[in-house]
mmCIF file of C-alpha atoms in Angstrom:
data_model
loop_
_atom_site.group_PDB
_atom_site.id
_atom_site.type_symbol
_atom_site.label_atom_id
_atom_site.label_comp_id
_atom_site.label_asym_id
_atom_site.label_seq_id
_atom_site.Cartn_x
_atom_site.Cartn_y
_atom_site.Cartn_z
ATOM 1 C CA MET A 1 0.061 -0.045 -0.007
ATOM 2 C CA ASN A 2 1.323 3.425 -0.884
ATOM 3 C CA ASP A 3 1.107 5.772 2.115
ATOM 4 C CA TRP A 4 2.215 8.925 0.148
ATOM 5 C CA PRO A 5 -0.322 11.333 -0.868
ATOM 6 C CA GLN A 6 -1.258 11.443 -4.584
ATOM 7 C CA GLY A 7 1.631 12.910 -6.489
ATOM 8 C CA TRP A 8 4.234 12.384 -3.710
ATOM 9 C CA SER A 9 5.043 8.666 -4.618
ATOM 10 C CA GLY A 10 8.660 7.830 -4.334
ATOM 11 C CA ASN A 11 8.347 5.871 -7.666
ATOM 12 C CA ASN A 12 8.359 7.340 -11.146
ATOM 13 C CA GLY A 13 6.578 10.566 -11.856
ATOM 14 C CA GLY A 14 6.832 13.777 -13.644
ATOM 15 C CA ASP A 15 6.914 16.854 -11.533
ATOM 16 C CA ARG A 16 7.043 14.902 -8.235
ATOM 17 C CA GLN A 17 9.421 15.126 -5.265
ATOM 18 C CA GLY A 18 11.176 11.957 -4.804
ATOM 19 C CA ARG A 19 13.856 11.133 -2.447
ATOM 20 C CA GLY A 20 17.036 12.382 -3.844
ATOM 21 C CA SER A 21 15.441 13.688 -6.911
ATOM 22 C CA ALA A 22 17.404 16.644 -8.212
ATOM 23 C CA SER A 23 14.434 18.112 -10.217
ATOM 24 C CA ALA A 24 11.893 18.091 -7.453
ATOM 25 C CA ARG A 25 10.493 21.492 -6.172
ATOM 26 C CA PRO A 26 8.470 22.154 -3.030
ATOM 27 C CA GLU A 27 4.830 22.558 -3.367
ATOM 28 C CA GLY A 28 5.054 26.331 -2.499
ATOM 29 C CA ALA A 29 7.121 26.945 -5.617
ATOM 30 C CA ARG A 30 3.963 26.249 -7.627
ATOM 31 C CA VAL A 31 2.081 29.153 -6.278
ATOM 32 C CA MET A 32 5.224 31.609 -6.325
ATOM 33 C CA ARG A 33 5.464 33.904 -9.222
ATOM 34 C CA GLN A 34 8.144 32.783 -11.654
ATOM 35 C CA VAL A 35 10.940 35.173 -12.467
ATOM 36 C CA GLN A 36 10.658 36.224 -16.067
ATOM 37 C CA ARG A 37 13.980 36.271 -17.841
ATOM 38 C CA GLY A 38 12.816 37.131 -21.320
ATOM 39 C CA PRO A 39 13.176 39.854 -23.750
ATOM 40 C CA ALA A 40 12.194 43.415 -23.076
ATOM 41 C CA GLY A 41 8.455 44.090 -23.544
ATOM 42 C CA ALA A 42 7.393 40.468 -22.665
ATOM 43 C CA PRO A 43 3.887 40.390 -21.283
ATOM 44 C CA HIS A 44 3.491 40.335 -17.509
ATOM 45 C CA PRO A 45 2.011 37.461 -15.784
ATOM 46 C CA SER A 46 -1.409 37.439 -14.293
ATOM 47 C CA ALA A 47 -1.946 38.606 -10.847
ATOM 48 C CA PRO A 48 -0.262 36.609 -8.017
ATOM 49 C CA PRO A 49 -2.403 34.283 -5.897
ATOM 50 C CA HIS A 50 -4.157 35.789 -2.902
ATOM 51 C CA GLY A 51 -1.858 36.557 0.002
ATOM 52 C CA VAL A 52 1.263 36.887 -2.005
ATOM 53 C CA PRO A 53 2.490 40.424 -2.285
ATOM 54 C CA PRO A 54 3.041 41.882 -5.820
ATOM 55 C CA GLN A 55 6.544 41.272 -6.948
ATOM 56 C CA GLN A 56 8.805 43.639 -9.057
ATOM 57 C CA SER A 57 9.132 43.180 -12.745
ATOM 58 C CA TYR A 58 12.422 42.061 -13.884
ATOM 59 C CA THR A 59 13.901 42.288 -17.408
ATOM 60 C CA ASN A 60 16.819 40.221 -18.285
ATOM 61 C CA GLY A 61 17.614 39.627 -14.674
ATOM 62 C CA HIS A 62 17.610 43.311 -13.765
ATOM 63 C CA GLY A 63 14.957 45.595 -12.090
ATOM 64 C CA ASP A 64 14.242 49.145 -13.308
ATOM 65 C CA ASP A 65 16.145 50.457 -10.223
ATOM 66 C CA GLY A 66 19.353 48.559 -10.918
ATOM 67 C CA TYR A 67 18.647 45.716 -8.478
ATOM 68 C CA ASP A 68 20.526 42.609 -9.731
ATOM 69 C CA GLY A 69 17.772 40.059 -8.728
ATOM 70 C CA TYR A 70 19.577 38.907 -5.708
ATOM 71 C CA ASN A 71 18.639 39.562 -2.266
ATOM 72 C CA THR A 72 21.683 40.245 0.043
ATOM 73 C CA GLY A 73 19.660 39.931 3.200
ATOM 74 C CA GLN A 74 20.390 43.425 4.313
ATOM 75 C CA VAL A 75 17.562 45.204 6.036
ATOM 76 C CA TYR A 76 17.545 48.661 4.599
ATOM 77 C CA GLY A 77 16.674 51.757 6.725
ATOM 78 C CA GLY A 78 19.026 50.672 9.555
ATOM 79 C CA GLY A 79 21.987 52.703 10.818
ATOM 80 C CA GLY A 80 24.777 50.657 9.606
ATOM 81 C CA THR A 81 25.883 51.686 6.137
ATOM 82 C CA GLN A 82 24.313 53.739 3.325
ATOM 83 C CA GLY A 83 22.569 52.074 0.304
ATOM 84 C CA PRO A 84 24.182 51.902 -3.165
ATOM 85 C CA GLY A 85 25.130 55.156 -4.762
ATOM 86 C CA PRO A 86 23.842 56.339 -8.069
ATOM 87 C CA ASP A 87 26.422 54.359 -10.139
ATOM 88 C CA GLY A 88 25.335 51.089 -8.468
ATOM 89 C CA ARG A 89 28.302 50.788 -6.274
ATOM 90 C CA PRO A 90 28.114 50.470 -2.494
ATOM 91 C CA GLY A 91 27.863 53.864 -0.740
ATOM 92 C CA ARG A 92 30.268 55.147 1.967
ATOM 93 C CA PRO A 93 29.745 53.889 5.458
ATOM 94 C CA ALA A 94 27.652 56.110 7.724
ATOM 95 C CA PRO A 95 29.936 58.055 10.243
ATOM 96 C CA ASN A 96 30.266 56.646 13.674
ATOM 97 C CA TRP A 97 29.733 59.817 15.683
ATOM 98 C CA ARG A 98 30.066 58.053 19.100
ATOM 99 C CA LYS A 99 33.650 56.866 18.280
ATOM 100 C CA ARG A 100 34.587 60.309 16.699
ATOM 101 C CA ILE A 101 33.307 62.221 19.757
ATOM 102 C CA LYS A 102 35.317 59.813 21.988
ATOM 103 C CA TRP A 103 38.576 60.424 20.208
ATOM 104 C CA ILE A 104 38.024 64.102 19.929
ATOM 105 C CA SER A 105 37.645 64.242 23.764
ATOM 106 C CA ILE A 106 40.673 62.148 24.234
ATOM 107 C CA THR A 107 42.692 64.424 22.061
ATOM 108 C CA VAL A 108 41.388 67.688 23.795
ATOM 109 C CA VAL A 109 42.183 66.262 27.228
ATOM 110 C CA THR A 110 45.523 65.231 26.178
ATOM 111 C CA VAL A 111 46.408 68.610 24.647
ATOM 112 C CA LEU A 112 45.147 70.428 27.886
ATOM 113 C CA VAL A 113 47.305 68.295 30.124
ATOM 114 C CA VAL A 114 50.391 68.726 28.005
ATOM 115 C CA VAL A 115 49.859 72.559 27.872
ATOM 116 C CA THR A 116 49.109 72.732 31.617
ATOM 117 C CA VAL A 117 52.163 70.736 32.531
ATOM 118 C CA GLY A 118 54.301 72.778 30.164
ATOM 119 C CA THR A 119 53.029 76.056 31.534
ATOM 120 C CA TYR A 120 53.718 74.978 35.096
ATOM 121 C CA PHE A 121 57.327 74.096 34.458
ATOM 122 C CA TRP A 122 57.859 77.034 32.238
ATOM 123 C CA ALA A 123 56.494 79.404 35.006
ATOM 124 C CA ASP A 124 58.239 77.539 37.729
ATOM 125 C CA SER A 125 61.580 78.089 35.895
ATOM 126 C CA LYS A 126 61.089 81.776 35.808
ATOM 127 C CA LEU A 127 60.856 82.402 39.450
ATOM 128 C CA ASN A 128 63.708 84.313 41.052
ATOM 129 C CA ARG A 129 64.521 82.335 44.036
ATOM 130 C CA ASP A 130 67.103 84.680 45.471
ATOM 131 C CA VAL A 131 66.032 84.937 49.287
ATOM 132 C CA ASP A 132 67.590 82.455 51.606
ATOM 133 C CA LEU A 133 65.524 82.271 54.856
ATOM 134 C CA SER A 134 68.106 79.797 56.262
ATOM 135 C CA LYS A 135 70.286 82.792 56.918
ATOM 136 C CA VAL A 136 67.704 84.269 59.364
ATOM 137 C CA ILE A 137 68.691 83.426 62.874
ATOM 138 C CA ASP A 138 66.816 82.972 66.295
ATOM 139 C CA ARG A 139 63.613 82.225 64.556
ATOM 140 C CA PRO A 140 60.178 81.906 66.346
ATOM 141 C CA ASP A 141 58.568 78.514 66.514
ATOM 142 C CA ALA A 142 56.374 77.635 63.552
ATOM 143 C CA GLY A 143 52.596 77.846 64.250
ATOM 144 C CA GLU A 144 49.397 76.557 62.406
ATOM 145 C CA GLY A 145 48.771 77.738 58.911
ATOM 146 C CA THR A 146 51.194 79.436 56.576
ATOM 147 C CA ASN A 147 52.467 83.076 56.732
ATOM 148 C CA TYR A 148 53.682 84.917 53.739
ATOM 149 C CA LEU A 149 55.526 88.330 53.892
ATOM 150 C CA ILE A 150 54.567 90.162 50.709
ATOM 151 C CA VAL A 151 56.706 93.126 49.799
ATOM 152 C CA GLY A 152 56.371 95.814 47.128
ATOM 153 C CA SER A 153 59.890 97.403 46.572
ATOM 154 C CA ASP A 154 60.961 100.576 44.876
ATOM 155 C CA SER A 155 63.598 98.762 43.026
ATOM 156 C CA ARG A 156 64.496 100.525 39.911
ATOM 157 C CA GLU A 157 66.636 97.595 38.601
ATOM 158 C CA GLY A 158 66.501 97.352 34.825
ATOM 159 C CA MET A 159 64.653 100.549 34.291
ATOM 160 C CA SER A 160 65.840 103.069 31.807
ATOM 161 C CA ALA A 161 66.059 106.773 32.567
ATOM 162 C CA GLU A 162 63.092 107.269 30.561
ATOM 163 C CA GLU A 163 60.980 104.733 32.468
ATOM 164 C CA LYS A 164 62.131 106.192 35.752
ATOM 165 C CA LYS A 165 60.973 109.540 34.644
ATOM 166 C CA LYS A 166 57.689 108.181 33.290
ATOM 167 C CA LEU A 167 56.797 106.217 36.374
ATOM 168 C CA HIS A 168 57.977 109.019 38.831
ATOM 169 C CA THR A 169 60.348 106.707 40.653
ATOM 170 C CA GLY A 170 63.313 108.942 40.902
ATOM 171 C CA SER A 171 66.927 107.595 40.699
ATOM 172 C CA ALA A 172 67.861 106.690 44.228
ATOM 173 C CA ASP A 173 70.411 103.980 44.583
ATOM 174 C CA GLY A 174 69.575 100.696 46.182
ATOM 175 C CA LYS A 175 65.917 99.819 46.935
ATOM 176 C CA ARG A 176 63.501 100.297 49.738
ATOM 177 C CA THR A 177 60.043 98.812 50.561
ATOM 178 C CA ASP A 178 57.034 100.784 49.582
ATOM 179 C CA SER A 179 54.606 98.325 51.032
ATOM 180 C CA MET A 180 54.759 95.254 53.371
ATOM 181 C CA MET A 181 51.955 92.782 54.364
ATOM 182 C CA ILE A 182 51.669 89.606 56.221
ATOM 183 C CA LEU A 183 49.210 87.131 54.695
ATOM 184 C CA HIS A 184 48.096 84.326 56.939
ATOM 185 C CA VAL A 185 46.550 81.307 55.209
ATOM 186 C CA GLY A 186 44.720 78.949 57.412
ATOM 187 C CA ASP A 187 41.676 76.727 58.057
ATOM 188 C CA ASN A 188 39.709 79.315 60.052
ATOM 189 C CA GLY A 189 39.839 82.267 57.588
ATOM 190 C CA ASN A 190 42.693 84.076 55.959
ATOM 191 C CA THR A 191 44.019 87.432 57.144
ATOM 192 C CA MET A 192 46.035 90.192 55.597
ATOM 193 C CA ILE A 193 47.867 92.697 57.727
ATOM 194 C CA SER A 194 49.439 95.711 56.356
ATOM 195 C CA LEU A 195 52.590 96.758 58.014
ATOM 196 C CA PRO A 196 53.037 100.635 57.628
ATOM 197 C CA ARG A 197 56.660 101.272 56.410
ATOM 198 C CA ASP A 198 56.856 104.046 59.142
ATOM 199 C CA SER A 199 56.289 101.504 61.770
ATOM 200 C CA ASN A 200 58.747 101.827 64.782
ATOM 201 C CA VAL A 201 60.805 98.728 65.194
ATOM 202 C CA THR A 202 63.956 97.519 66.890
ATOM 203 C CA ILE A 203 66.827 96.110 64.787
ATOM 204 C CA PRO A 204 67.636 92.676 66.428
ATOM 205 C CA THR A 205 70.857 90.851 66.309
ATOM 206 C CA PHE A 206 71.236 89.462 62.730
ATOM 207 C CA LYS A 207 73.720 87.740 60.432
ATOM 208 C CA GLY A 208 74.656 89.637 57.363
ATOM 209 C CA SER A 209 73.208 88.191 54.241
ATOM 210 C CA GLU A 210 76.345 88.693 52.193
ATOM 211 C CA SER A 211 79.115 88.709 54.795
ATOM 212 C CA GLY A 212 77.737 86.163 57.107
ATOM 213 C CA LYS A 213 78.996 88.275 59.949
ATOM 214 C CA THR A 214 76.828 88.606 63.058
ATOM 215 C CA PHE A 215 75.796 92.134 64.032
ATOM 216 C CA GLN A 216 74.773 92.436 67.623
ATOM 217 C CA GLY A 217 71.508 94.236 68.442
ATOM 218 C CA THR A 218 71.892 97.560 70.259
ATOM 219 C CA GLY A 219 68.238 98.407 70.768
ATOM 220 C CA ARG A 220 68.464 100.747 67.734
ATOM 221 C CA GLN A 221 64.942 101.790 66.723
ATOM 222 C CA VAL A 222 64.118 102.778 63.106
ATOM 223 C CA LYS A 223 61.378 102.706 60.593
ATOM 224 C CA LEU A 224 60.524 99.268 59.358
ATOM 225 C CA ASN A 225 61.519 99.948 55.852
ATOM 226 C CA ALA A 226 65.043 100.862 57.084
ATOM 227 C CA ALA A 227 65.721 97.172 57.833
ATOM 228 C CA TYR A 228 65.213 96.185 54.287
ATOM 229 C CA ALA A 229 67.377 99.116 53.024
ATOM 230 C CA GLU A 230 70.167 97.979 55.427
ATOM 231 C CA ASP A 231 70.534 94.403 54.518
ATOM 232 C CA GLY A 232 67.614 93.318 52.250
ATOM 233 C CA PRO A 233 64.952 90.709 52.565
ATOM 234 C CA GLU A 234 66.699 88.442 55.087
ATOM 235 C CA LEU A 235 67.151 91.344 57.594
ATOM 236 C CA LEU A 236 63.485 92.352 57.035
ATOM 237 C CA VAL A 237 62.180 89.039 57.861
ATOM 238 C CA ARG A 238 64.385 88.688 60.825
ATOM 239 C CA THR A 239 63.018 92.193 62.018
ATOM 240 C CA VAL A 240 59.463 91.296 61.490
ATOM 241 C CA GLU A 241 59.855 88.088 63.283
ATOM 242 C CA ALA A 242 61.730 89.510 66.242
ATOM 243 C CA ASN A 243 59.165 92.396 66.680
ATOM 244 C CA THR A 244 56.084 90.304 66.391
ATOM 245 C CA GLY A 245 56.921 86.682 67.431
ATOM 246 C CA LEU A 246 55.476 85.410 64.302
ATOM 247 C CA ARG A 247 57.370 82.999 62.017
ATOM 248 C CA ILE A 248 57.384 83.949 58.254
ATOM 249 C CA ASP A 249 57.092 80.855 56.092
ATOM 250 C CA HIS A 250 57.586 82.458 52.697
ATOM 251 C CA TYR A 251 58.699 85.713 51.187
ATOM 252 C CA ALA A 252 57.491 87.383 47.830
ATOM 253 C CA GLU A 253 58.630 90.720 46.451
ATOM 254 C CA ILE A 254 57.870 92.640 43.223
ATOM 255 C CA GLY A 255 59.463 95.807 42.002
ATOM 256 C CA PHE A 256 58.023 99.020 40.438
ATOM 257 C CA ALA A 257 58.594 97.948 36.809
ATOM 258 C CA GLY A 258 57.036 94.485 37.214
ATOM 259 C CA PHE A 259 53.972 95.935 39.132
ATOM 260 C CA ALA A 260 53.306 98.375 36.152
ATOM 261 C CA LYS A 261 53.711 95.617 33.438
ATOM 262 C CA ILE A 262 51.177 93.301 35.215
ATOM 263 C CA VAL A 263 48.598 95.964 35.193
ATOM 264 C CA ASP A 264 49.238 96.775 31.593
ATOM 265 C CA SER A 265 49.102 93.019 30.532
ATOM 266 C CA VAL A 266 45.650 92.748 31.790
ATOM 267 C CA GLY A 267 44.402 95.989 30.097
ATOM 268 C CA GLY A 268 44.301 98.171 33.226
ATOM 269 C CA VAL A 269 42.596 98.000 36.464
ATOM 270 C CA GLU A 270 39.290 99.631 37.365
ATOM 271 C CA ILE A 271 39.345 101.479 40.570
ATOM 272 C CA GLU A 272 37.006 104.085 42.476
ATOM 273 C CA ILE A 273 38.761 107.280 43.230
ATOM 274 C CA PRO A 274 37.243 108.885 46.319
ATOM 275 C CA LYS A 275 35.415 112.202 46.476
ATOM 276 C CA GLY A 276 37.816 115.142 46.003
ATOM 277 C CA GLY A 277 40.087 113.238 43.691
ATOM 278 C CA MET A 278 43.748 112.560 44.264
ATOM 279 C CA LYS A 279 46.819 114.602 43.359
ATOM 280 C CA ASP A 280 50.464 114.110 44.378
ATOM 281 C CA THR A 281 53.358 115.547 42.488
ATOM 282 C CA LYS A 282 55.806 113.135 44.104
ATOM 283 C CA SER A 283 54.006 109.949 43.069
ATOM 284 C CA GLY A 284 52.618 111.388 39.926
ATOM 285 C CA ALA A 285 49.038 110.811 40.907
ATOM 286 C CA ASP A 286 46.452 113.047 39.253
ATOM 287 C CA PHE A 287 42.914 111.596 39.344
ATOM 288 C CA GLU A 288 39.471 113.047 39.262
ATOM 289 C CA ALA A 289 36.933 111.535 41.596
ATOM 290 C CA GLY A 290 34.793 108.529 40.333
ATOM 291 C CA LYS A 291 35.346 105.067 38.721
ATOM 292 C CA GLN A 292 38.026 104.909 35.995
ATOM 293 C CA THR A 293 40.376 102.406 34.606
ATOM 294 C CA LEU A 294 44.099 102.921 35.518
ATOM 295 C CA ASN A 295 46.982 101.736 33.429
ATOM 296 C CA GLY A 296 50.330 100.572 34.836
ATOM 297 C CA GLU A 297 51.800 104.068 35.187
ATOM 298 C CA GLN A 298 48.691 105.399 36.808
ATOM 299 C CA SER A 299 48.333 102.400 39.084
ATOM 300 C CA LEU A 300 51.804 102.694 40.404
ATOM 301 C CA ALA A 301 51.085 106.340 41.207
ATOM 302 C CA PHE A 302 47.820 105.351 43.058
ATOM 303 C CA VAL A 303 49.438 102.843 45.325
ATOM 304 C CA ARG A 304 52.520 105.008 46.109
ATOM 305 C CA THR A 305 50.568 108.114 46.970
ATOM 306 C CA ARG A 306 50.799 109.263 50.617
ATOM 307 C CA TYR A 307 51.270 113.051 50.818
ATOM 308 C CA ALA A 308 47.848 113.703 49.319
ATOM 309 C CA LEU A 309 46.071 111.524 52.059
ATOM 310 C CA ALA A 310 45.060 112.698 55.347
ATOM 311 C CA GLY A 311 46.253 109.542 57.079
ATOM 312 C CA SER A 312 49.530 109.457 55.078
ATOM 313 C CA ASP A 313 51.035 106.032 55.408
ATOM 314 C CA LEU A 314 47.985 104.384 57.040
ATOM 315 C CA ASP A 315 45.673 105.610 54.273
ATOM 316 C CA ARG A 316 48.103 104.367 51.789
ATOM 317 C CA THR A 317 48.072 100.866 53.049
ATOM 318 C CA LYS A 318 44.283 100.903 52.703
ATOM 319 C CA ASN A 319 44.522 101.950 49.083
ATOM 320 C CA GLN A 320 47.106 99.360 48.411
ATOM 321 C CA GLN A 321 44.742 96.661 49.769
ATOM 322 C CA LYS A 322 41.925 98.127 47.759
ATOM 323 C CA PHE A 323 43.982 98.150 44.546
ATOM 324 C CA LEU A 324 45.054 94.527 45.187
ATOM 325 C CA SER A 325 41.626 93.419 45.432
ATOM 326 C CA ALA A 326 40.689 95.043 42.093
ATOM 327 C CA LEU A 327 43.822 93.553 40.486
ATOM 328 C CA ALA A 328 43.308 90.151 41.798
ATOM 329 C CA ASN A 329 39.599 90.093 40.673
ATOM 330 C CA GLN A 330 40.501 91.131 37.169
ATOM 331 C CA THR A 331 43.487 88.812 36.903
ATOM 332 C CA ALA A 332 42.006 85.609 38.045
ATOM 333 C CA THR A 333 39.125 85.554 35.702
ATOM 334 C CA PRO A 334 38.223 83.030 32.890
ATOM 335 C CA SER A 335 38.905 85.627 30.291
ATOM 336 C CA THR A 336 42.422 85.844 31.447
ATOM 337 C CA VAL A 337 43.251 82.330 32.728
ATOM 338 C CA LEU A 338 41.797 80.597 29.671
ATOM 339 C CA ASN A 339 43.157 82.943 27.111
ATOM 340 C CA PRO A 340 46.798 82.062 26.370
ATOM 341 C CA PHE A 341 47.239 85.583 24.668
ATOM 342 C CA LYS A 342 46.553 87.187 28.007
ATOM 343 C CA LEU A 343 47.723 84.487 30.372
ATOM 344 C CA TYR A 344 51.257 84.152 29.215
ATOM 345 C CA PRO A 345 52.035 87.904 29.045
ATOM 346 C CA THR A 346 50.510 88.362 32.496
ATOM 347 C CA LEU A 347 52.583 85.456 33.940
ATOM 348 C CA SER A 348 55.726 86.633 32.150
ATOM 349 C CA SER A 349 55.322 90.298 33.341
ATOM 350 C CA GLY A 350 54.935 89.149 37.000
ATOM 351 C CA LEU A 351 57.324 86.230 37.171
ATOM 352 C CA ASP A 352 60.162 88.191 35.453
ATOM 353 C CA THR A 353 60.370 90.828 38.385
ATOM 354 C CA LEU A 354 59.119 88.549 41.183
ATOM 355 C CA THR A 355 61.541 87.626 43.833
ATOM 356 C CA VAL A 356 60.838 84.767 46.211
ATOM 357 C CA ASP A 357 62.524 82.536 48.913
ATOM 358 C CA LYS A 358 64.348 79.334 47.823
ATOM 359 C CA ASP A 359 61.625 77.082 49.180
ATOM 360 C CA MET A 360 58.628 78.840 47.470
ATOM 361 C CA SER A 361 57.123 76.573 44.792
ATOM 362 C CA LEU A 362 54.798 77.685 42.019
ATOM 363 C CA TRP A 363 52.018 75.919 44.014
ATOM 364 C CA ASP A 364 52.885 78.057 47.159
ATOM 365 C CA LEU A 365 52.853 81.133 44.910
ATOM 366 C CA GLY A 366 49.359 80.198 43.487
ATOM 367 C CA SER A 367 47.976 79.467 46.930
ATOM 368 C CA MET A 368 49.261 82.862 48.116
ATOM 369 C CA PHE A 369 47.657 84.661 45.171
ATOM 370 C CA LEU A 370 44.230 82.940 45.655
ATOM 371 C CA ALA A 371 44.165 83.611 49.275
ATOM 372 C CA MET A 372 45.030 87.299 48.686
ATOM 373 C CA LYS A 373 42.306 87.517 46.082
ATOM 374 C CA GLY A 374 39.815 85.923 48.497
ATOM 375 C CA VAL A 375 40.769 88.280 51.487
ATOM 376 C CA THR A 376 40.686 91.456 49.425
ATOM 377 C CA SER A 377 37.311 90.434 47.913
ATOM 378 C CA GLY A 378 35.693 90.050 51.380
ATOM 379 C CA ASP A 379 36.341 86.344 52.102
ATOM 380 C CA GLY A 380 38.636 86.907 55.135
ATOM 381 C CA LYS A 381 39.873 89.799 57.072
ATOM 382 C CA SER A 382 42.133 92.692 56.047
ATOM 383 C CA MET A 383 43.494 95.192 58.454
ATOM 384 C CA ASN A 384 46.467 97.490 59.411
ATOM 385 C CA MET A 385 48.756 96.444 62.269
ATOM 386 C CA PRO A 386 47.095 97.891 65.380
ATOM 387 C CA ILE A 387 48.626 101.342 66.139
ATOM 388 C CA SER A 388 48.577 103.058 69.421
ATOM 389 C CA GLY A 389 50.088 106.441 68.423
ATOM 390 C CA ASN A 390 53.448 107.978 67.459
ATOM 391 C CA THR A 391 56.707 107.621 69.139
ATOM 392 C CA GLY A 392 59.029 110.605 69.986
ATOM 393 C CA ASN A 393 60.964 110.164 66.782
ATOM 394 C CA GLY A 394 57.717 110.422 64.762
ATOM 395 C CA ASN A 395 57.290 106.814 63.818
ATOM 396 C CA LEU A 396 54.088 104.777 64.201
ATOM 397 C CA GLN A 397 53.934 102.852 67.516
ATOM 398 C CA TRP A 398 52.219 99.343 67.403
ATOM 399 C CA ASP A 399 49.676 98.653 70.157
ATOM 400 C CA THR A 400 51.714 96.022 72.085
ATOM 401 C CA ALA A 401 48.729 94.370 73.798
ATOM 402 C CA LYS A 402 46.755 93.939 70.487
ATOM 403 C CA VAL A 403 49.667 92.814 68.525
ATOM 404 C CA LYS A 404 50.406 90.051 71.136
ATOM 405 C CA GLN A 405 46.837 88.963 70.889
ATOM 406 C CA LEU A 406 46.693 89.131 67.122
ATOM 407 C CA VAL A 407 49.957 86.925 66.881
ATOM 408 C CA GLU A 408 48.629 84.366 69.203
ATOM 409 C CA GLN A 409 45.393 84.110 67.100
ATOM 410 C CA LEU A 410 47.454 83.687 64.004
ATOM 411 C CA LYS A 411 49.792 81.053 65.621
ATOM 412 C CA ASN A 412 46.912 78.987 66.686
ATOM 413 C CA ASP A 413 45.108 79.543 63.312
ATOM 414 C CA GLU A 414 42.054 80.952 65.176
ATOM 415 C CA LYS A 415 39.607 83.377 63.793
ATOM 416 C CA VAL A 416 40.997 86.858 64.120
ATOM 417 C CA THR A 417 38.978 89.106 66.424
ATOM 418 C CA VAL A 418 41.583 91.789 66.891
ATOM 419 C CA THR A 419 40.718 95.076 65.269
ATOM 420 C CA SER A 420 42.770 98.067 64.300
ATOM 421 C CA ASP A 421 41.423 101.672 64.913
ATOM 422 C CA ARG A 422 43.375 103.133 61.969
#
């Protein structure tokens, strides 16, 4: 008995599927539309059976759109590659934006790291580490936090006769200090204390910075800036430490020329001139009242003016702190820090004329600058050294009790509560 359905016998037959038959076709092929491979203009076959979508007409094995009659299995409309181009050849692959963005990001970060590291070593190499605090003798014990002695000197080194005339610096030999400040950086608020150059101090026993010879103290009392004029930064540090009891950790000094160049490199500094204006023939100041932008020459005149001020040196220290606030706020901005055409001239102008101690790193310098910017912007405390009056020689006398309390608070890194009446 033949169990196969009719037409499916494994014996002889016409169009029957037999076991191993090479000519056999599945039943579904009977209802599939046959591909026409005849001459152009051949009649189209009748409509396909129900349920089978219309098929594209082919002539000589090619469709009207250039399709070659073979299905590649590709699902079109995906995000892989583009379809064939007008000439029939495969199109260019679609760009992998995720991969491109990744490599662009890696490149940008790498460039920033290289530039940052390069700038750090370049700037660090330009620091003039000429002050040796190891020459300072009989130093107080170190306290909490870090204490910087920041000095603005009237050094005319490297200035031409024309520049001296333009900046009203005169032509005095040597150099003296025009401004001195102690900046304390700690965890309980930073404090900036201006030391009037007319402060009455006692020159202690010290070792000569050049000769190495010890000079015994005799109780000689002088203005504070005389210590610098006598034996430079090392004696100034020694005198400040001996008269306050506060240890100085780092020293930073900038001269007239460097100060003016920094201001010019940032395009000037905006400052508010008080009512009545300011005029001083000795410093060169000649300003009307109101807000205005000062260039390097004018800025130097502003911070040096004392004879046109009612409080003389005490009022001058307040103007110096006011100006430093404006300069720091204008310098430490994205428009300067992120712009190499402004950043490098600014750094070069300042670092070329900046003198620091041998242990001062560029990191320490940056910390000092940011702390100074914060204090002068209101995030901290700025003040003059407490003054009780004038001595018989006309110098400014520090308030001994307040100074002692102030130093103790700084040593212990406590919040400063001492005030100055002037």
